[in-house]
Amino acid sequence: GQQVMQIPQYQHVQEGEDFTTYCNSSTTLSNIQWYKQRPGGHPVFLIQLVKSGEVKKQKRLTFQFGEAKKNSSLHITATQTTDVGTYFCAGHQGAQKLVFGQGTRLTINP
Amino acid sequence: DAGITQSPRHKVTETGTPVTLRCHQTENHRYMYWYRQDPGHGLRLIHYSYGVKDTDKGEVSDGYSVSRSKTEDFLLTLESATSSQTSVYFCAISETLSEQYFGPGTRLTVT
């Protein structure tokens, strides 16, 4: 079945540094979604990318969808302590099922 | 946050006992999902529902069953709990097959 791999598994940065997590699928994705989970919380939807090569920005967060629609990335510029959490990518397997990556846990030294 | 509640929020049970987790939504969304979350595995789909009495298996469905008799309720049953089913269970809902909204989670410990 479809696999979605996410790297790195952990990332520790100094506040103010940039952060990037990468997502790779074994198959072409119809779309890619990104979620954030704060420590002790539940996943919260951030964004969905649909088009090949699509780039979307949310303030300091930049999301990219690869040209082949098999990879994606999330980049955070100038991290803040509020960015702490685990970031998940997810791609659709068939119309109704999402397959999640393992997540990248971001910790920040203030 | 979307109107999703899960009950119980925490449960400790013994190996071999049946356990039922409940997900309740007030959003009238069509799709409902049960995931488990374990360190190093992200979120893995157990079962999902695409309508009342319409359900299908996910990638880790062995040992679990589900029922959806009303739009607002989706029940997950562990028929005979095992220690490998110790996990955090999340329910999610979706209307459009785009974003999913997650409940607060249930932490289950099987001793």
Coordinates of C-alpha atoms in Angstrom, one line a residue:
Chain A
G1 CA 0.0 0.0 0.0
Q2 CA 0.9 3.6 -0.1
Q3 CA 3.6 4.8 2.3
V4 CA 4.3 8.3 3.4
M5 CA 7.7 8.9 4.9
Q6 CA 8.6 12.0 6.8
I7 CA 12.0 13.3 7.8
P8 CA 13.6 14.1 10.2
Q9 CA 11.8 12.4 13.0
Y10 CA 13.1 15.0 15.5
Q11 CA 14.5 18.5 15.2
H12 CA 15.7 20.8 17.9
V13 CA 16.5 24.4 17.0
Q14 CA 17.3 27.7 18.7
E15 CA 14.5 30.2 18.7
G16 CA 14.9 32.3 15.6
E17 CA 16.4 29.5 13.5
D18 CA 14.6 28.1 10.5
F19 CA 13.0 24.6 10.4
T20 CA 12.1 22.3 7.5
T21 CA 10.4 18.9 7.4
Y22 CA 10.1 16.8 4.3
C23 CA 7.5 14.3 3.2
N24 CA 7.9 11.6 0.5
S25 CA 5.3 9.3 -0.9
S26 CA 5.9 5.9 -2.6
T27 CA 3.0 6.8 -5.0
T28 CA 1.7 9.9 -6.7
L29 CA -0.7 11.8 -4.4
S30 CA -3.9 13.5 -5.4
N31 CA -3.2 16.1 -2.6
I32 CA -1.1 16.5 0.5
Q33 CA -2.3 17.9 3.8
W34 CA -0.3 19.2 6.8
Y35 CA -1.3 19.0 10.4
K36 CA 0.2 20.3 13.7
Q37 CA -0.1 18.6 17.0
R38 CA 0.9 20.5 20.1
P39 CA 2.3 18.5 23.1
G40 CA -0.7 16.7 24.8
G41 CA -3.1 17.9 22.1
H42 CA -4.8 16.7 19.0
P43 CA -3.8 17.2 15.4
V44 CA -5.0 20.4 13.8
F45 CA -5.4 20.9 10.1
L46 CA -3.0 23.5 8.6
I47 CA -3.3 23.4 4.9
Q48 CA -4.0 21.3 1.8
L49 CA -2.0 21.4 -1.5
V50 CA -3.5 20.0 -4.7
K51 CA -1.6 21.2 -7.7
S52 CA 1.8 20.1 -9.0
G53 CA 4.5 22.6 -7.9
E54 CA 2.1 24.5 -5.6
V55 CA 3.5 26.8 -3.0
K56 CA 1.4 28.3 -0.2
K57 CA 2.3 30.6 2.7
Q58 CA 0.8 31.1 6.1
K59 CA 2.7 33.9 7.8
R60 CA 6.1 32.3 8.6
L61 CA 5.1 28.9 7.2
T62 CA 5.8 27.9 3.6
F63 CA 4.3 24.7 2.1
Q64 CA 5.4 23.2 -1.2
F65 CA 4.1 20.3 -3.3
G66 CA 6.6 18.7 -5.6
E67 CA 6.3 18.7 -9.4
A68 CA 5.7 15.0 -9.5
K69 CA 3.2 15.2 -6.6
K70 CA 5.2 12.6 -4.6
N71 CA 6.9 14.9 -2.1
S72 CA 6.2 18.0 0.0
S73 CA 7.9 20.2 2.5
L74 CA 7.0 22.6 5.3
H75 CA 9.4 25.4 6.1
I76 CA 9.2 27.7 9.1
T77 CA 11.1 30.9 9.0
A78 CA 12.5 32.3 12.3
T79 CA 10.9 29.8 14.7
Q80 CA 9.1 30.9 17.8
T81 CA 8.3 29.0 20.9
T82 CA 4.7 28.8 19.8
D83 CA 5.8 26.6 16.8
V84 CA 6.7 23.7 19.2
G85 CA 4.9 20.5 18.3
T86 CA 4.8 17.6 15.9
Y87 CA 4.1 18.3 12.2
F88 CA 2.4 15.6 10.1
C89 CA 1.9 15.3 6.4
A90 CA -0.8 13.1 5.0
G91 CA -1.8 12.0 1.6
H92 CA -5.0 10.4 0.3
Q93 CA -5.0 6.7 -0.4
G94 CA -8.0 6.4 -2.6
A95 CA -10.7 8.9 -2.2
Q96 CA -11.5 8.5 1.5
K97 CA -8.5 7.4 3.4
L98 CA -5.6 9.6 4.6
V99 CA -2.2 8.1 5.1
F100 CA -0.1 10.0 7.6
G101 CA 3.6 10.3 7.8
Q102 CA 5.4 9.5 11.1
G103 CA 5.6 13.2 12.0
T104 CA 8.5 15.5 12.8
R105 CA 8.7 16.6 16.4
L106 CA 10.0 20.2 16.7
T107 CA 11.5 21.4 20.0
I108 CA 12.8 25.0 20.4
N109 CA 15.4 26.4 22.8
P110 CA 14.3 29.9 23.8
Chain B
D1 CA -12.6 23.6 17.3
A2 CA -15.2 21.4 15.7
G3 CA -17.8 19.9 17.9
I4 CA -16.2 16.5 18.6
T5 CA -16.1 14.7 21.9
Q6 CA -14.6 11.4 22.8
S7 CA -15.4 9.3 25.9
P8 CA -13.9 8.2 28.0
R9 CA -10.8 10.4 27.9
H10 CA -8.7 7.9 29.9
K11 CA -9.2 4.2 30.5
V12 CA -7.3 1.4 32.1
T13 CA -8.5 -2.1 31.4
E14 CA -7.3 -5.6 31.8
T15 CA -6.2 -7.9 29.0
G16 CA -9.0 -9.9 27.5
T17 CA -11.8 -7.5 28.4
P18 CA -14.0 -5.8 25.8
V19 CA -13.7 -2.0 25.5
T20 CA -15.9 0.5 23.7
L21 CA -14.8 4.0 22.9
R22 CA -17.3 6.6 21.8
C23 CA -17.0 9.5 19.4
H24 CA -19.7 12.1 19.2
Q25 CA -20.0 15.0 16.8
T26 CA -22.4 17.9 16.5
E27 CA -21.3 19.0 13.1
N28 CA -23.4 16.5 11.0
H29 CA -20.3 15.6 9.0
R30 CA -20.6 12.5 6.8
Y31 CA -17.2 10.9 7.3
M32 CA -15.9 9.7 10.6
Y33 CA -12.5 8.0 11.4
W34 CA -10.8 6.2 14.1
Y35 CA -7.0 6.4 14.4
R36 CA -4.5 5.2 16.9
Q37 CA -1.3 7.1 17.6
D38 CA 1.9 5.4 18.8
P39 CA 5.4 6.8 19.1
G40 CA 7.3 6.4 15.8
H41 CA 4.2 5.5 13.8
G42 CA 2.2 8.7 13.5
L43 CA -1.5 8.3 13.0
R44 CA -2.7 5.0 11.7
L45 CA -6.3 4.5 10.4
I46 CA -8.2 1.7 12.1
H47 CA -11.7 2.0 10.6
Y48 CA -13.7 4.7 9.0
S49 CA -17.4 5.4 8.1
Y50 CA -18.8 7.2 5.1
G51 CA -22.4 7.2 6.3
V52 CA -24.8 5.6 8.8
K53 CA -24.1 1.9 8.8
D54 CA -21.5 2.3 6.1
T55 CA -18.0 1.4 7.4
D56 CA -14.7 0.1 6.0
K57 CA -11.4 -1.1 7.3
G58 CA -8.2 0.9 7.6
E59 CA -4.6 -0.3 7.8
V60 CA -4.7 -1.6 11.4
S61 CA -8.2 -3.0 11.8
D62 CA -7.4 -6.4 13.3
G63 CA -8.9 -6.8 16.8
Y64 CA -11.2 -3.8 16.3
S65 CA -14.8 -3.4 15.2
V66 CA -16.9 -0.3 14.7
S67 CA -20.5 0.7 14.5
R68 CA -22.4 3.8 13.3
S69 CA -26.1 3.7 13.9
K70 CA -26.5 7.5 13.9
T71 CA -24.8 10.3 12.0
E72 CA -23.4 11.8 15.2
D73 CA -22.0 8.7 16.9
F74 CA -19.1 6.4 15.9
L75 CA -18.2 3.6 18.3
L76 CA -14.9 1.7 18.3
T77 CA -14.9 -1.7 20.1
L78 CA -11.8 -3.7 21.1
E79 CA -13.3 -7.2 21.2
S80 CA -10.7 -8.6 23.6
A81 CA -8.1 -6.0 24.6
T82 CA -4.4 -6.8 24.4
S83 CA -1.4 -4.9 25.6
S84 CA -0.5 -4.1 22.0
Q85 CA -3.7 -2.0 21.9
T86 CA -2.4 0.4 24.6
S87 CA -2.4 3.6 22.6
V88 CA -4.0 7.0 22.2
Y89 CA -7.1 6.8 20.1
F90 CA -8.3 9.8 18.0
C91 CA -11.6 10.2 16.3
A92 CA -11.8 12.6 13.3
I93 CA -14.6 13.9 11.2
S94 CA -14.7 15.3 7.7
E95 CA -17.4 16.6 5.4
T96 CA -15.6 17.2 2.1
L97 CA -12.8 14.6 2.1
S98 CA -10.4 17.5 2.5
E99 CA -9.5 18.6 6.0
Q100 CA -10.2 16.4 9.0
Y101 CA -11.1 17.6 12.4
F102 CA -9.8 15.6 15.4
G103 CA -11.3 15.0 18.8
P104 CA -9.3 15.4 22.0
G105 CA -8.3 11.7 22.1
T106 CA -8.7 8.8 24.5
R107 CA -5.7 7.3 26.3
L108 CA -6.2 3.6 26.7
T109 CA -3.9 1.4 28.8
V110 CA -4.3 -2.4 28.7
T111 CA -2.6 -4.1 31.6

